[in-house]
């Protein structure tokens, strides 16, 4: 396995390479989504345009294998980072890439004195344990709510 390099995302040009990874990562177990390249790219570009966007990509050699993206949002007790997406190519998962991206993100946020990261994930699927290992905890007393048809 080649060395994993984590790089801060500094240009939207990379999003076209991240979109197919998002598609592969979510169109398989446990999510079994039905992302298309176009919709994935639209979503990543939408996040990229958010104020105070911060993202990291992971390379193995010259090939991009994963990314994490989100943005800093204001809050009266202190601004927090909202982790919108984190994904690794299925064939590259369980090699420590997710952890390396999370380490880079946490280190960067520490330098910015951002002390909290929030995210949504399903409670019964694997990534929940990944985040728990990374010291994330369920926010007691909070519910994610939704209006409209379940399937869009
Ligand atoms: C979540 C995700 C980003 C983790 O990336 P990754 O590169 O596979 O994670 P790592 O290799 O750094 O693994 C970190 C830890 O999780 C464990 N792990 C990774 N994948 C696992 C799996 N499918 N089942 C059980 N444990 C797993 C690793 O063994 C490791 O544990 P350890 O530190 O005790 O050895 C990746 O699985 C993914 O892209 N999933 C699909 C998209 C997704 O669900 N994103 C999050 C949505 S909220």
GROMACS .gro file of C-alpha atoms in nm, residues 70-150:
model
   81
   70UNK     CA    1  -1.810   2.067   0.580
   71UNK     CA    2  -1.808   2.422   0.706
   72UNK     CA    3  -1.782   2.635   1.017
   73UNK     CA    4  -2.113   2.767   1.142
   74UNK     CA    5  -2.169   3.042   1.399
   75UNK     CA    6  -2.306   2.958   1.745
   76UNK     CA    7  -2.344   3.174   2.051
   77UNK     CA    8  -2.141   2.944   2.277
   78UNK     CA    9  -1.867   2.914   2.015
   79UNK     CA   10  -1.863   2.835   1.645
   80UNK     CA   11  -1.864   2.469   1.543
   81UNK     CA   12  -1.765   2.269   1.237
   82UNK     CA   13  -2.051   2.088   1.064
   83UNK     CA   14  -1.911   1.774   0.900
   84UNK     CA   15  -2.140   1.730   0.601
   85UNK     CA   16  -1.982   1.433   0.424
   86UNK     CA   17  -1.705   1.186   0.481
   87UNK     CA   18  -1.643   0.898   0.243
   88UNK     CA   19  -1.371   0.657   0.136
   89UNK     CA   20  -1.370   0.441  -0.175
   90UNK     CA   21  -1.500   0.096  -0.066
   91UNK     CA   22  -1.188  -0.080  -0.195
   92UNK     CA   23  -0.973   0.154   0.018
   93UNK     CA   24  -1.178   0.135   0.338
   94UNK     CA   25  -1.046  -0.012   0.665
   95UNK     CA   26  -0.690   0.098   0.586
   96UNK     CA   27  -0.690   0.396   0.818
   97UNK     CA   28  -0.776   0.662   0.558
   98UNK     CA   29  -1.091   0.777   0.741
   99UNK     CA   30  -0.898   0.810   1.064
  100UNK     CA   31  -0.618   1.005   0.896
  101UNK     CA   32  -0.866   1.252   0.743
  102UNK     CA   33  -1.037   1.294   1.079
  103UNK     CA   34  -0.701   1.356   1.250
  104UNK     CA   35  -0.612   1.622   0.990
  105UNK     CA   36  -0.951   1.786   1.029
  106UNK     CA   37  -0.934   1.791   1.411
  107UNK     CA   38  -0.580   1.931   1.404
  108UNK     CA   39  -0.679   2.205   1.160
  109UNK     CA   40  -0.986   2.300   1.364
  110UNK     CA   41  -0.778   2.314   1.680
  111UNK     CA   42  -0.554   2.573   1.514
  112UNK     CA   43  -0.866   2.775   1.433
  113UNK     CA   44  -0.985   2.731   1.794
  114UNK     CA   45  -1.299   2.551   1.676
  115UNK     CA   46  -1.376   2.310   1.957
  116UNK     CA   47  -1.683   2.123   1.833
  117UNK     CA   48  -1.773   1.910   1.532
  118UNK     CA   49  -2.134   1.807   1.466
  119UNK     CA   50  -2.267   1.555   1.216
  120UNK     CA   51  -2.567   1.338   1.141
  121UNK     CA   52  -2.535   0.965   1.094
  122UNK     CA   53  -2.763   0.661   1.124
  123UNK     CA   54  -2.747   0.503   1.468
  124UNK     CA   55  -2.766   0.138   1.360
  125UNK     CA   56  -2.498   0.132   1.087
  126UNK     CA   57  -2.122   0.099   1.095
  127UNK     CA   58  -2.008   0.463   1.061
  128UNK     CA   59  -2.172   0.530   1.399
  129UNK     CA   60  -1.902   0.314   1.564
  130UNK     CA   61  -1.634   0.489   1.357
  131UNK     CA   62  -1.741   0.824   1.499
  132UNK     CA   63  -1.769   0.682   1.851
  133UNK     CA   64  -1.409   0.560   1.825
  134UNK     CA   65  -1.323   0.917   1.722
  135UNK     CA   66  -1.476   1.040   2.051
  136UNK     CA   67  -1.804   1.165   1.901
  137UNK     CA   68  -2.105   1.124   2.130
  138UNK     CA   69  -2.481   1.123   2.066
  139UNK     CA   70  -2.635   1.459   2.156
  140UNK     CA   71  -2.880   1.380   2.432
  141UNK     CA   72  -3.220   1.542   2.400
  142UNK     CA   73  -3.183   1.606   2.026
  143UNK     CA   74  -3.393   1.454   1.748
  144UNK     CA   75  -3.334   1.481   1.377
  145UNK     CA   76  -3.674   1.576   1.227
  146UNK     CA   77  -3.814   1.570   0.881
  147UNK     CA   78  -4.119   1.703   0.694
  148UNK     CA   79  -4.251   1.548   0.374
  149UNK     CA   80  -4.246   1.208   0.207
  150UNK     CA   81  -3.982   0.968   0.345
   0.00000   0.00000   0.00000
